[in-house]
Short mmCIF file of C-alpha atoms in Angstrom, two decimals:
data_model
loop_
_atom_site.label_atom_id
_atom_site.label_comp_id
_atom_site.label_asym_id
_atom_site.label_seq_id
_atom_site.Cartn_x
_atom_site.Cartn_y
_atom_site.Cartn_z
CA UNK A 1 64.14 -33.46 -167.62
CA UNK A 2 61.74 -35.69 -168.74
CA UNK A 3 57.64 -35.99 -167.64
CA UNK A 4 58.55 -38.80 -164.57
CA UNK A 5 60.83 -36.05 -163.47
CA UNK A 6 58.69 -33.21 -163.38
CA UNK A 7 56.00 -35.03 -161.80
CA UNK A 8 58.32 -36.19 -159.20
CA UNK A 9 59.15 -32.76 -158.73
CA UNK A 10 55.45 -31.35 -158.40
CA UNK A 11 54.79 -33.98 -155.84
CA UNK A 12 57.91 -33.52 -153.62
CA UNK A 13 58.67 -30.97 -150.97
CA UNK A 14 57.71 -27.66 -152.14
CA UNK A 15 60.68 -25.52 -152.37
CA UNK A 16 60.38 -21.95 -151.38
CA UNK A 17 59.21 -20.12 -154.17
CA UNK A 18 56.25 -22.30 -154.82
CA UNK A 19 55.44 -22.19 -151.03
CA UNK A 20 55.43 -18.65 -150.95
CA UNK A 21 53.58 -18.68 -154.15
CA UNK A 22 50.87 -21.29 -153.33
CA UNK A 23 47.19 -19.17 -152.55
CA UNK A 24 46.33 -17.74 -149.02
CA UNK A 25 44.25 -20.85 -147.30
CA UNK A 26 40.84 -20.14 -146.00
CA UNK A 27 41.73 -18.95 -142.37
CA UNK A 28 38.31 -20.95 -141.15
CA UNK A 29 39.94 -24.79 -142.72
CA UNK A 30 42.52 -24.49 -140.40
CA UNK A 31 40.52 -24.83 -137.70
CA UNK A 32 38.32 -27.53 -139.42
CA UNK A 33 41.39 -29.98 -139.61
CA UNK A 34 41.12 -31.29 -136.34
CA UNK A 35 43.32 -28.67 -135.39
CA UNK A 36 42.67 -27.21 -131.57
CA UNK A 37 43.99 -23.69 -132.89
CA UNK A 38 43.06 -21.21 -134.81
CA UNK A 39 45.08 -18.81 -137.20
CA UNK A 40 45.67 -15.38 -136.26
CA UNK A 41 43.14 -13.83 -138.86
CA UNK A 42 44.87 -12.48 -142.09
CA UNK A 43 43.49 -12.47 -145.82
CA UNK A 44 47.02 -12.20 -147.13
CA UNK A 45 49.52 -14.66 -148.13
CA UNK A 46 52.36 -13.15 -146.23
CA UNK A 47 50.92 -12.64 -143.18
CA UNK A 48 49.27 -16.27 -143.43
CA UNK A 49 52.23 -17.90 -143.56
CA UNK A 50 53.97 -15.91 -140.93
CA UNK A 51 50.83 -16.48 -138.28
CA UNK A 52 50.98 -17.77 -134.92
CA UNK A 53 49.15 -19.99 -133.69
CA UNK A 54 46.53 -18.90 -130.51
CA UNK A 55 44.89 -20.70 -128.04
CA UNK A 56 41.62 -22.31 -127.99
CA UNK A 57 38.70 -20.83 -126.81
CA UNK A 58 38.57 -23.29 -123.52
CA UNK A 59 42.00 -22.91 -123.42
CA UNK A 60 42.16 -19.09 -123.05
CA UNK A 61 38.76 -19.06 -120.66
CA UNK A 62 37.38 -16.04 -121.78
CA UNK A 63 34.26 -14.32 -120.96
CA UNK A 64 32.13 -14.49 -124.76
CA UNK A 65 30.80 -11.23 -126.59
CA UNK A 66 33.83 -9.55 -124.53
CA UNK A 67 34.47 -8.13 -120.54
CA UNK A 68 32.41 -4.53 -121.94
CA UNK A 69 29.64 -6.19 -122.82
CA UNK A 70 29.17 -8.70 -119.79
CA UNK A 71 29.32 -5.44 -117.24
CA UNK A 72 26.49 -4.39 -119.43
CA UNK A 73 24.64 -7.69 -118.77
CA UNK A 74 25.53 -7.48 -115.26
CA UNK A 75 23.75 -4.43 -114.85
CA UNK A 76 21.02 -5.44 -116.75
CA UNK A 77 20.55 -8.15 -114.72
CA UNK A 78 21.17 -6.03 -111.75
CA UNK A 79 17.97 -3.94 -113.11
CA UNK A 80 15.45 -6.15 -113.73
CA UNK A 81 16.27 -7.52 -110.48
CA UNK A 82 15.65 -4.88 -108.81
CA UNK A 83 11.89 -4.59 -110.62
CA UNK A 84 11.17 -8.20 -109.58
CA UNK A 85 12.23 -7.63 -106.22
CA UNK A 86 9.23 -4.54 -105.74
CA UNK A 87 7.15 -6.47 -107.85
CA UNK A 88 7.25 -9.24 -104.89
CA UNK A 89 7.16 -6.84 -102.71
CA UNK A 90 3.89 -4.94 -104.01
CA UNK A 91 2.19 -8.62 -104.34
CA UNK A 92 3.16 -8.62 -100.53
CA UNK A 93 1.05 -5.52 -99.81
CA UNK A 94 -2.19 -5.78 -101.67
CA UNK A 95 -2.03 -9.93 -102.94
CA UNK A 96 -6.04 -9.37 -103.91
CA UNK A 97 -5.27 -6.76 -106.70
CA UNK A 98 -2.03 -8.87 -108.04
CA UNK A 99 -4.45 -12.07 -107.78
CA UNK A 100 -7.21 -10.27 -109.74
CA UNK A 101 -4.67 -8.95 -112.20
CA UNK A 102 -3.06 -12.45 -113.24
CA UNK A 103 -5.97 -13.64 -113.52
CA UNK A 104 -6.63 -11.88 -116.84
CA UNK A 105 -3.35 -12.52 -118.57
CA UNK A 106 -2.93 -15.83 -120.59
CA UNK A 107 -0.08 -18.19 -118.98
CA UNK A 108 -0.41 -20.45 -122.35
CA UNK A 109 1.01 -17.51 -124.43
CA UNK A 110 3.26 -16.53 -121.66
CA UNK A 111 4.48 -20.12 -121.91
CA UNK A 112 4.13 -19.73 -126.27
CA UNK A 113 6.59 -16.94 -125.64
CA UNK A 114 8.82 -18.93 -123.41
CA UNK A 115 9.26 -21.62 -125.93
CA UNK A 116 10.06 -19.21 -128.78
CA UNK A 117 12.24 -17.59 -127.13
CA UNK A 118 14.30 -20.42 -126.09
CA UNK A 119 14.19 -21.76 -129.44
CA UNK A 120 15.82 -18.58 -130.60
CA UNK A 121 18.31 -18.55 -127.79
CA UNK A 122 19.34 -22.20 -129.03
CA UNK A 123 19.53 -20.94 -132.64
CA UNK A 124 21.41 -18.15 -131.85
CA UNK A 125 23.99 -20.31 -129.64
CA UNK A 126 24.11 -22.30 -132.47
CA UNK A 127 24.96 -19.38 -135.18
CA UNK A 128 28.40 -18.76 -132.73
CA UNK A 129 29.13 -22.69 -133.35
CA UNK A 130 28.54 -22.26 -136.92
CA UNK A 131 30.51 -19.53 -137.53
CA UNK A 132 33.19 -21.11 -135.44
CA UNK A 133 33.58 -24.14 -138.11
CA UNK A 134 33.07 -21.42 -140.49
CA UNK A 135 29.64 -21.88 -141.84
CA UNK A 136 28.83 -18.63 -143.05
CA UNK A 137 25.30 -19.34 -144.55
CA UNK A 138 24.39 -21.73 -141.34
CA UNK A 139 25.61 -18.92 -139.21
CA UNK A 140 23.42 -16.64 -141.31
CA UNK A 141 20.72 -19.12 -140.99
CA UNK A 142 20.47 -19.58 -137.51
CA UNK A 143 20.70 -15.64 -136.45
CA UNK A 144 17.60 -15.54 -139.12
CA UNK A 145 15.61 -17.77 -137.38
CA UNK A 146 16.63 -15.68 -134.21
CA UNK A 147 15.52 -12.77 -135.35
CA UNK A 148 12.29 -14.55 -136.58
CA UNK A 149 11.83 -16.08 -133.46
CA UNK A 150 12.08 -12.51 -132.05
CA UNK A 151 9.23 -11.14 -134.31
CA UNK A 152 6.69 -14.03 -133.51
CA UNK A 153 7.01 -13.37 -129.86
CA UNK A 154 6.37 -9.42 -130.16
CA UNK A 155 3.42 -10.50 -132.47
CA UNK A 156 2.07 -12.58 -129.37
CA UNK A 157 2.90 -9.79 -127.06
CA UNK A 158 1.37 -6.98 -128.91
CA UNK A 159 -1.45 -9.38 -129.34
CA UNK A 160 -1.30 -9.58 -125.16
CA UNK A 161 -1.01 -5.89 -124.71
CA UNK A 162 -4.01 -5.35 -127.45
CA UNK A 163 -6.33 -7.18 -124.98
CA UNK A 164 -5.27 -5.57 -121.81
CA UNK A 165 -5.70 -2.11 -123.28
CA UNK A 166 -9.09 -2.80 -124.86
CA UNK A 167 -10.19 -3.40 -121.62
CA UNK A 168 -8.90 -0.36 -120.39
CA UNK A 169 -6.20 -0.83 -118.41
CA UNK A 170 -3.47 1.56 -118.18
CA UNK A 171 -0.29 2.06 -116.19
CA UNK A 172 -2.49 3.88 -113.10
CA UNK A 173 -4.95 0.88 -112.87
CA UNK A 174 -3.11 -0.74 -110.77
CA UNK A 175 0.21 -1.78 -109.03
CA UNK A 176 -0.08 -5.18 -110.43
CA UNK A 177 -0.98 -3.38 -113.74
CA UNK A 178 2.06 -0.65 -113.54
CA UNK A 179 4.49 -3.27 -112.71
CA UNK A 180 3.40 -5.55 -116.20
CA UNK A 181 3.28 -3.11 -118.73
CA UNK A 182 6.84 -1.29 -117.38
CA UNK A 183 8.66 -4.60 -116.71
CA UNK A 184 7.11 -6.37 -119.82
CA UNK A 185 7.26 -3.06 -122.04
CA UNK A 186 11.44 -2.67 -121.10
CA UNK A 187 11.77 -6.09 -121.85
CA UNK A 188 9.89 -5.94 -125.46
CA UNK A 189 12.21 -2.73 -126.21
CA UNK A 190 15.06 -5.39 -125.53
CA UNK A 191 13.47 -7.97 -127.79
CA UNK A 192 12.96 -5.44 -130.36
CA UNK A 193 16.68 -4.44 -130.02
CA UNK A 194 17.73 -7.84 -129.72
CA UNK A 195 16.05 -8.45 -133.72
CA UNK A 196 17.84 -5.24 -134.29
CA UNK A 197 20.83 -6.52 -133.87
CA UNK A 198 20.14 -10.19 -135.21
CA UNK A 199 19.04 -9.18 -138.33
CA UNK A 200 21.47 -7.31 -139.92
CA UNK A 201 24.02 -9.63 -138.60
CA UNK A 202 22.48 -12.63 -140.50
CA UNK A 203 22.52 -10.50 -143.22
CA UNK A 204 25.72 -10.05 -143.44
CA UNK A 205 27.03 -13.25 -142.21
CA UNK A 206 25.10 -14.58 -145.29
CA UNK A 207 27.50 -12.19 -147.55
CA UNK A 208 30.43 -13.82 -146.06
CA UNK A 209 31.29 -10.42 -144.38
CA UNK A 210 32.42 -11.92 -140.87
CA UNK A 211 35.98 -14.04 -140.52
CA UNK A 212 37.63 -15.60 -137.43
CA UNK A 213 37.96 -12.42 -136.56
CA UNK A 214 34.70 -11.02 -136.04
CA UNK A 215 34.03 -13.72 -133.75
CA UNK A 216 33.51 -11.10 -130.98
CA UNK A 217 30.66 -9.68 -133.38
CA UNK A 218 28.40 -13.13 -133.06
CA UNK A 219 29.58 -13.81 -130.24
CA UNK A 220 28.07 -10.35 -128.61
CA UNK A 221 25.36 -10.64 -130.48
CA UNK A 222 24.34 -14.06 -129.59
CA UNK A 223 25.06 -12.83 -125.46
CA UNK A 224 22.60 -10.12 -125.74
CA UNK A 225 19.63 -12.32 -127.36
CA UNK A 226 20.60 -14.86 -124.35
CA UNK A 227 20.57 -11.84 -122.28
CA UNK A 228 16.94 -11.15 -122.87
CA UNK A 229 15.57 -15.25 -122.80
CA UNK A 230 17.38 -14.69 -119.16
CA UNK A 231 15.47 -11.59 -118.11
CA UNK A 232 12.28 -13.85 -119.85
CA UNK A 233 12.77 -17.11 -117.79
CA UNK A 234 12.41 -14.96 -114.65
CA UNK A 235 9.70 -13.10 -115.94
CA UNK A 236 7.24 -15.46 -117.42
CA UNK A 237 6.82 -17.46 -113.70
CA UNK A 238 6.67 -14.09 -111.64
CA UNK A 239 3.96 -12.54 -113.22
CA UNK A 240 2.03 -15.23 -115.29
CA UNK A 241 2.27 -18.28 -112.87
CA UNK A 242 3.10 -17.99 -109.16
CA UNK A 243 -0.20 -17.57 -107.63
CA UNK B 1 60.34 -28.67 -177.71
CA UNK B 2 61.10 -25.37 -175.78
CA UNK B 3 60.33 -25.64 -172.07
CA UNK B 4 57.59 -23.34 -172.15
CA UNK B 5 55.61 -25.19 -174.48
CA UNK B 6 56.23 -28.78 -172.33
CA UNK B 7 54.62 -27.41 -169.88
CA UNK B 8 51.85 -25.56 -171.64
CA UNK B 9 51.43 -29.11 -172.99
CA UNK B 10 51.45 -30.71 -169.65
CA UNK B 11 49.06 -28.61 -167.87
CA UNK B 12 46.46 -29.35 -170.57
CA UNK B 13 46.37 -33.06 -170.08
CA UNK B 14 44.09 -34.84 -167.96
CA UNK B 15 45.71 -35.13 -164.27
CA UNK B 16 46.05 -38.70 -163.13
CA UNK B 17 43.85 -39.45 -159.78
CA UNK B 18 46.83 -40.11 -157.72
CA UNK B 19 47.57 -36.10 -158.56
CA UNK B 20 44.35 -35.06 -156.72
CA UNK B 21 45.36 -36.94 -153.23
CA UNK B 22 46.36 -34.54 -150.82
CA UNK B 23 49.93 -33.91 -150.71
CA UNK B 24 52.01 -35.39 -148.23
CA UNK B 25 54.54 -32.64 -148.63
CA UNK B 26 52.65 -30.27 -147.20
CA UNK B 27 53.67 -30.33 -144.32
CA UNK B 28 53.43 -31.10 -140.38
CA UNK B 29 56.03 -28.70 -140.46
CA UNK B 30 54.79 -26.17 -142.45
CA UNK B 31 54.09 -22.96 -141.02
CA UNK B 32 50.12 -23.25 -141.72
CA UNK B 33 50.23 -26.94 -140.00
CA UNK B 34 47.66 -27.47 -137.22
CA UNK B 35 49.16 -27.21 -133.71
CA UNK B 36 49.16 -30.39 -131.76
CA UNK B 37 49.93 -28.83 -128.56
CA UNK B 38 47.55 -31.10 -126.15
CA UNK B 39 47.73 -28.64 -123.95
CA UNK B 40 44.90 -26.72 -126.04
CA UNK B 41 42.97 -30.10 -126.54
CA UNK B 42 39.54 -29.91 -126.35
CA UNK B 43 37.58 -32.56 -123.66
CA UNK B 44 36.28 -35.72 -125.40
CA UNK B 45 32.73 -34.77 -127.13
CA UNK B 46 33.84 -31.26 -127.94
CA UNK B 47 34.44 -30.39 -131.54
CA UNK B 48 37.52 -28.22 -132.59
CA UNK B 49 37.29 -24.72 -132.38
CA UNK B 50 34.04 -24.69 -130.62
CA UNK B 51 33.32 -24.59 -126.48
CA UNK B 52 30.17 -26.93 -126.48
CA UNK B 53 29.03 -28.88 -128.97
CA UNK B 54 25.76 -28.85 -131.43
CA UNK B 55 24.52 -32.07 -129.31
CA UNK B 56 24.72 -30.32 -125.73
CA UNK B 57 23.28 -27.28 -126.95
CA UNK B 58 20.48 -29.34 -128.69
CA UNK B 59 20.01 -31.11 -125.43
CA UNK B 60 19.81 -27.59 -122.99
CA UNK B 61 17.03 -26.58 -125.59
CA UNK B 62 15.33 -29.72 -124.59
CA UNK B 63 15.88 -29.37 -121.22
CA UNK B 64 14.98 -25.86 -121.18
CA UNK B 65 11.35 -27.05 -123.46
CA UNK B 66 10.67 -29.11 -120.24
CA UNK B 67 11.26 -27.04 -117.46
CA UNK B 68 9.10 -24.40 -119.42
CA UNK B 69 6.17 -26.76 -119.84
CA UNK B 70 6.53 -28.73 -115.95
CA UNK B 71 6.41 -24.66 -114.89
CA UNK B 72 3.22 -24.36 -116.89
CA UNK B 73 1.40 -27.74 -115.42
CA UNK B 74 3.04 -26.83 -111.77
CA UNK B 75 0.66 -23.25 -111.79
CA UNK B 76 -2.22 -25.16 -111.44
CA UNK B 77 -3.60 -24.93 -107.97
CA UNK B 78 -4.94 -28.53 -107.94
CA UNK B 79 -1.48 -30.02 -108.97
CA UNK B 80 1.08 -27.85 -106.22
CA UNK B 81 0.05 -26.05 -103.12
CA UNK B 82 0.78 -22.16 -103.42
CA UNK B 83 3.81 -21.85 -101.49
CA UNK B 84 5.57 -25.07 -102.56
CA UNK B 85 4.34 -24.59 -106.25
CA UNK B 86 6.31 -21.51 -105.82
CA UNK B 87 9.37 -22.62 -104.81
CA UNK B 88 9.21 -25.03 -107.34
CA UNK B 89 8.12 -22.55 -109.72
CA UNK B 90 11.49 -20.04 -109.08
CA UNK B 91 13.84 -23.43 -108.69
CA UNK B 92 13.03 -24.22 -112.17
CA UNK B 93 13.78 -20.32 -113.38
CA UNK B 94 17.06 -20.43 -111.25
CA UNK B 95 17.63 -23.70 -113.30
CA UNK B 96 16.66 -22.65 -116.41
CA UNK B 97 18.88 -19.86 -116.03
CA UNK B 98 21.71 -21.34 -115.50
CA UNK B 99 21.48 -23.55 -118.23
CA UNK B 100 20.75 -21.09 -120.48
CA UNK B 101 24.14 -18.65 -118.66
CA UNK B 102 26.42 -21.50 -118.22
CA UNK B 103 25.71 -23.26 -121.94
CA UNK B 104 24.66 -20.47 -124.00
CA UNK B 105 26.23 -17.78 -122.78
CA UNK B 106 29.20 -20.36 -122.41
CA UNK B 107 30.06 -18.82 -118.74
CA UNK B 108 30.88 -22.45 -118.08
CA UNK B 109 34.14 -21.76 -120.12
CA UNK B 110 35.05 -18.43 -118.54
CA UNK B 111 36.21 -17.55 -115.93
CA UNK B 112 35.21 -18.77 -112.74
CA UNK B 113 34.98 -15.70 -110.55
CA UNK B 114 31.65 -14.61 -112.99
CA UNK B 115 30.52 -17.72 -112.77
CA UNK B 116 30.37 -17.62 -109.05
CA UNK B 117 29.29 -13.92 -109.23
CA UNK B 118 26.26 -14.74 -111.47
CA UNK B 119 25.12 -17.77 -109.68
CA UNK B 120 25.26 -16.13 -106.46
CA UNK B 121 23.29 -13.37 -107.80
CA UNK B 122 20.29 -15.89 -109.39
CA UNK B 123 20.12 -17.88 -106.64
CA UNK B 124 20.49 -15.15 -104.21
CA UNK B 125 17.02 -13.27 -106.39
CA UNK B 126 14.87 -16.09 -106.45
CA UNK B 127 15.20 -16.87 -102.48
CA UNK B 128 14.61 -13.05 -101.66
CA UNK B 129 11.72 -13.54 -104.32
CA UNK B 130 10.22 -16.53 -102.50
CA UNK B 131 10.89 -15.19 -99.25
CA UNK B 132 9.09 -11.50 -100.10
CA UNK B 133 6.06 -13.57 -101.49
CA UNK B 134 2.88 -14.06 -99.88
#
């Protein structure tokens, strides 16, 4: 057979041998083609070309991060709830204390704090999108900037809770003071767990360590950093703006 | 010329440009072909594989920026009354919220009994909130 043959042949049909020979595809192109499904995750030739197709996300109308981890939000929402409930209810009963109270925090920072951590909610919602079109180092990027966004509001807030305590104030001051430093303190813990989680994460994404299949990973990742701008957006008007 | 050697030979030489087109033969119906089921289509504006695109999430964060700084301006007592700068104040965080639950959290995708559920609970919070408050 002469070269016009072979080439022929090369460009043709592939016949079974070289189909089963061709290399694995990268599970994440599939789903960059337009495509509106994704491949069952699998490194391996064999079970690559064997895969079913799944639904899309929209399609299957699933909760994100996972059922386990959305009761956990539900409580935690349940929670803090409950602490802004007695926290109106304590303004109710002695409104000259709270008054005197708020007057000595900083609603600028509080609102500093707001911004940040809404930028790092964005980035974060924008790491699960990333990793979704399989862009490992944008996914790693964005759960960075996350995490950073994380570490600049504790700064603030330790900054915050430096000030109050020079001037004394401790968790018996008070009931406007008690309710701050517990409800703001349970929330930093969260923050702090929140970069906790966000950083090694990015980390790894960066590595190329997470495939279609981790998506649950980012996903609950991203739902818990959401979790806490949530608890935050509540927060920041109770105790640093309603007067 | 032994066949090995042709194609030794032939694997050395420069590939013409038409070899680096993508291949036709592979395949709508290949097993590793995208589905075309419209069934699983995504809504005009989405992008494959995702549940809300890098424009509407861009946009929340905007709208989220703005409710955060109107909040800030509506705290001052010479711009809203107490009460009404309250209510205004805990609309915008029931708002806020559910942008940030319904986009971010992508709740708008799941399934509609949390949805409801988590609503019910934010909006439910803020009125007891502005109803406890002085």
């Amino acid at each position: 057979m002469g070269r016009k043959g072979m080439r022929r042949k090369g460009s043709g049909r592939r016949t079974g041998r070289e189909a089963r020979a061709r290399p694995p595809r990268d599970p994440f192109r599939e789903d960059l083609s337009g495509s509106t499904s994704v491949l069952r995750p699998s490194h391996s030739a064999k079970a690559c070309c064997v895969s079913q197709p799944i639904p899309s996300p929209q399609a299957r109308r699933e909760l994100s991060g996972g059922v386990v981890l959305w009761l956990f939000v539900a409580v935690e929402l349940l929670t803090f709830g409950l602490f802004f409930f007695t926290f109106a209810l304590g303004r109710r009963a002695d409104p000259a204390s709270f008054a005197a109270g708020q007057a000595a925090l900083h609603p600028l920072l509080g609102m500093l704090n707001t911004c940040v951590l809404l930028t790092g909610g964005w980035l974060a919602a924008y790491g699960v999108l990333a990793h979704r079109r399989g862009q490992s180092g944008m996914t790693s990027a964005c759960f960075g900037g996350a995490a950073a966004s994380g570490l600049v509001f504790m700064t603030i807030k330790l900054f915050e809770y430096a000030e109050v305590l020079g001037n004394g104030v401790t968790f018996s001051t008070s009931n406007f003071w008690f309710h701050y430093l517990f409800v703001t303190g349970l929330h930093f813990l969260h923050v702090l767990a929140g970069v906790g989680f966000l950083l090694p994460t990015a980390w790894r994404a960066g590595r190329g360590a997470y495939g279609p299949e981790d998506g649950l990973t980012i996903e609950a990742v991203a739902v818990f950093w959401h979790l806490v701008d949530l608890i935050w957006v509540f927060l920041f008007p109770l105790f640093y703006l309603v007067r | 010329m032994s066949s090995d050697s042709r194609i030794r030979k032939n694997a050395t030489r420069k590939r013409p440009d038409s070899a680096l087109a993508p291949d036709p033969a592979l395949a709508p119906d290949s097993a590793l072909a995208p589905a075309t089921d419209p069934a699983l289509a995504f809504a005009p504006g989405q992008e494959a594989g995702t549940r809300h695109g890098g424009r509407t999430l861009f946009v929340a964060w905007l709208a989220l920026m703005a409710l955060t700084v109107g909040s800030y301006a509506l705290s001052d007592p010479a711009r809203a009354p107490g009460a009404s700068a309250t209510s205004w104040l805990l609309s915008f965080a029931v708002f806020k919220s559910h942008l940030i639950a319904g986009i971010y959290m992508e709740m708008w995708h799941g399934p509609r009994v949390w949805l409801v559920l988590m609503s019910s609970f934010l909006i439910a919070e803020a009125t007891l909130i502005s109803i406890v408050l002085p």
